[in-house]
Amino acid sequence: MSTTSVLRKKPAKQVTKLMNATLQCTELSTAYGNCVMKNYQNMTKDACLQEFMAYKKCVVKHLGRGF
């Protein structure tokens, strides 16, 4: 197996892992998206921080160690 083929598999595996983690957090991603949509015309820094942090925490939890 060549070095090139080994390097190609790792990013694909990471993308799959990230995709699966985000699929476990759909309710939180929807809440974050709704907050952004509600505030998009008058967005301020940290306007949706609470929703984003909850979503991020969920994704990181499902990614596990070593991502």
PDB file of N, CA and C in Angstrom, residues 29-54:
ATOM      1  N   SER A  29     -28.576  21.559  16.505  1.00  0.00           N
ATOM      2  CA  SER A  29     -28.188  22.315  15.309  1.00  0.00           C
ATOM      3  C   SER A  29     -29.380  23.106  14.775  1.00  0.00           C
ATOM      4  N   THR A  30     -30.562  22.558  14.888  1.00  0.00           N
ATOM      5  CA  THR A  30     -31.773  23.268  14.478  1.00  0.00           C
ATOM      6  C   THR A  30     -32.010  24.483  15.371  1.00  0.00           C
ATOM      7  N   ALA A  31     -31.807  24.316  16.669  1.00  0.00           N
ATOM      8  CA  ALA A  31     -31.976  25.442  17.596  1.00  0.00           C
ATOM      9  C   ALA A  31     -30.977  26.551  17.280  1.00  0.00           C
ATOM     10  N   TYR A  32     -29.748  26.183  16.978  1.00  0.00           N
ATOM     11  CA  TYR A  32     -28.732  27.179  16.620  1.00  0.00           C
ATOM     12  C   TYR A  32     -29.103  27.870  15.305  1.00  0.00           C
ATOM     13  N   GLY A  33     -29.511  27.097  14.321  1.00  0.00           N
ATOM     14  CA  GLY A  33     -29.917  27.667  13.037  1.00  0.00           C
ATOM     15  C   GLY A  33     -31.110  28.598  13.172  1.00  0.00           C
ATOM     16  N   ASN A  34     -32.071  28.215  13.991  1.00  0.00           N
ATOM     17  CA  ASN A  34     -33.238  29.076  14.220  1.00  0.00           C
ATOM     18  C   ASN A  34     -32.837  30.389  14.884  1.00  0.00           C
ATOM     19  N   CYS A  35     -31.899  30.323  15.810  1.00  0.00           N
ATOM     20  CA  CYS A  35     -31.417  31.538  16.467  1.00  0.00           C
ATOM     21  C   CYS A  35     -30.741  32.459  15.456  1.00  0.00           C
ATOM     22  N   VAL A  36     -29.911  31.889  14.601  1.00  0.00           N
ATOM     23  CA  VAL A  36     -29.234  32.690  13.576  1.00  0.00           C
ATOM     24  C   VAL A  36     -30.264  33.320  12.642  1.00  0.00           C
ATOM     25  N   MET A  37     -31.240  32.541  12.210  1.00  0.00           N
ATOM     26  CA  MET A  37     -32.269  33.072  11.308  1.00  0.00           C
ATOM     27  C   MET A  37     -33.076  34.186  11.979  1.00  0.00           C
ATOM     28  N   LYS A  38     -33.365  34.021  13.253  1.00  0.00           N
ATOM     29  CA  LYS A  38     -34.140  35.018  13.983  1.00  0.00           C
ATOM     30  C   LYS A  38     -33.378  36.342  14.107  1.00  0.00           C
ATOM     31  N   ASN A  39     -32.067  36.262  14.183  1.00  0.00           N
ATOM     32  CA  ASN A  39     -31.248  37.446  14.440  1.00  0.00           C
ATOM     33  C   ASN A  39     -30.409  37.901  13.257  1.00  0.00           C
ATOM     34  N   TYR A  40     -30.585  37.303  12.089  1.00  0.00           N
ATOM     35  CA  TYR A  40     -29.647  37.553  10.998  1.00  0.00           C
ATOM     36  C   TYR A  40     -29.609  39.004  10.536  1.00  0.00           C
ATOM     37  N   GLN A  41     -30.699  39.728  10.652  1.00  0.00           N
ATOM     38  CA  GLN A  41     -30.696  41.124  10.209  1.00  0.00           C
ATOM     39  C   GLN A  41     -30.059  42.059  11.230  1.00  0.00           C
ATOM     40  N   ASN A  42     -29.980  41.605  12.453  1.00  0.00           N
ATOM     41  CA  ASN A  42     -29.409  42.435  13.508  1.00  0.00           C
ATOM     42  C   ASN A  42     -28.462  41.587  14.359  1.00  0.00           C
ATOM     43  N   MET A  43     -27.599  40.829  13.712  1.00  0.00           N
ATOM     44  CA  MET A  43     -26.714  39.903  14.412  1.00  0.00           C
ATOM     45  C   MET A  43     -25.651  40.668  15.191  1.00  0.00           C
ATOM     46  N   THR A  44     -25.457  40.255  16.420  1.00  0.00           N
ATOM     47  CA  THR A  44     -24.398  40.808  17.250  1.00  0.00           C
ATOM     48  C   THR A  44     -23.527  39.664  17.746  1.00  0.00           C
ATOM     49  N   LYS A  45     -22.335  40.024  18.171  1.00  0.00           N
ATOM     50  CA  LYS A  45     -21.423  39.004  18.686  1.00  0.00           C
ATOM     51  C   LYS A  45     -22.089  38.288  19.859  1.00  0.00           C
ATOM     52  N   ASP A  46     -21.965  36.994  19.867  1.00  0.00           N
ATOM     53  CA  ASP A  46     -22.498  36.139  20.931  1.00  0.00           C
ATOM     54  C   ASP A  46     -24.023  36.114  21.006  1.00  0.00           C
ATOM     55  N   ALA A  47     -24.712  36.557  19.960  1.00  0.00           N
ATOM     56  CA  ALA A  47     -26.179  36.552  19.971  1.00  0.00           C
ATOM     57  C   ALA A  47     -26.727  35.138  20.135  1.00  0.00           C
ATOM     58  N   CYS A  48     -26.048  34.164  19.559  1.00  0.00           N
ATOM     59  CA  CYS A  48     -26.507  32.771  19.626  1.00  0.00           C
ATOM     60  C   CYS A  48     -25.464  31.889  20.314  1.00  0.00           C
ATOM     61  N   LEU A  49     -24.705  32.481  21.211  1.00  0.00           N
ATOM     62  CA  LEU A  49     -23.614  31.759  21.860  1.00  0.00           C
ATOM     63  C   LEU A  49     -24.106  30.542  22.633  1.00  0.00           C
ATOM     64  N   GLN A  50     -25.184  30.692  23.365  1.00  0.00           N
ATOM     65  CA  GLN A  50     -25.702  29.581  24.169  1.00  0.00           C
ATOM     66  C   GLN A  50     -26.076  28.399  23.276  1.00  0.00           C
ATOM     67  N   GLU A  51     -26.754  28.660  22.185  1.00  0.00           N
ATOM     68  CA  GLU A  51     -27.156  27.601  21.264  1.00  0.00           C
ATOM     69  C   GLU A  51     -25.939  26.969  20.583  1.00  0.00           C
ATOM     70  N   PHE A  52     -24.977  27.816  20.191  1.00  0.00           N
ATOM     71  CA  PHE A  52     -23.778  27.297  19.541  1.00  0.00           C
ATOM     72  C   PHE A  52     -22.973  26.414  20.485  1.00  0.00           C
ATOM     73  N   MET A  53     -22.800  26.854  21.721  1.00  0.00           N
ATOM     74  CA  MET A  53     -22.003  26.081  22.673  1.00  0.00           C
ATOM     75  C   MET A  53     -22.662  24.739  22.987  1.00  0.00           C
ATOM     76  N   ALA A  54     -23.978  24.711  23.064  1.00  0.00           N
ATOM     77  CA  ALA A  54     -24.681  23.446  23.295  1.00  0.00           C
ATOM     78  C   ALA A  54     -24.476  22.504  22.111  1.00  0.00           C
TER      79      ALA A  54
END
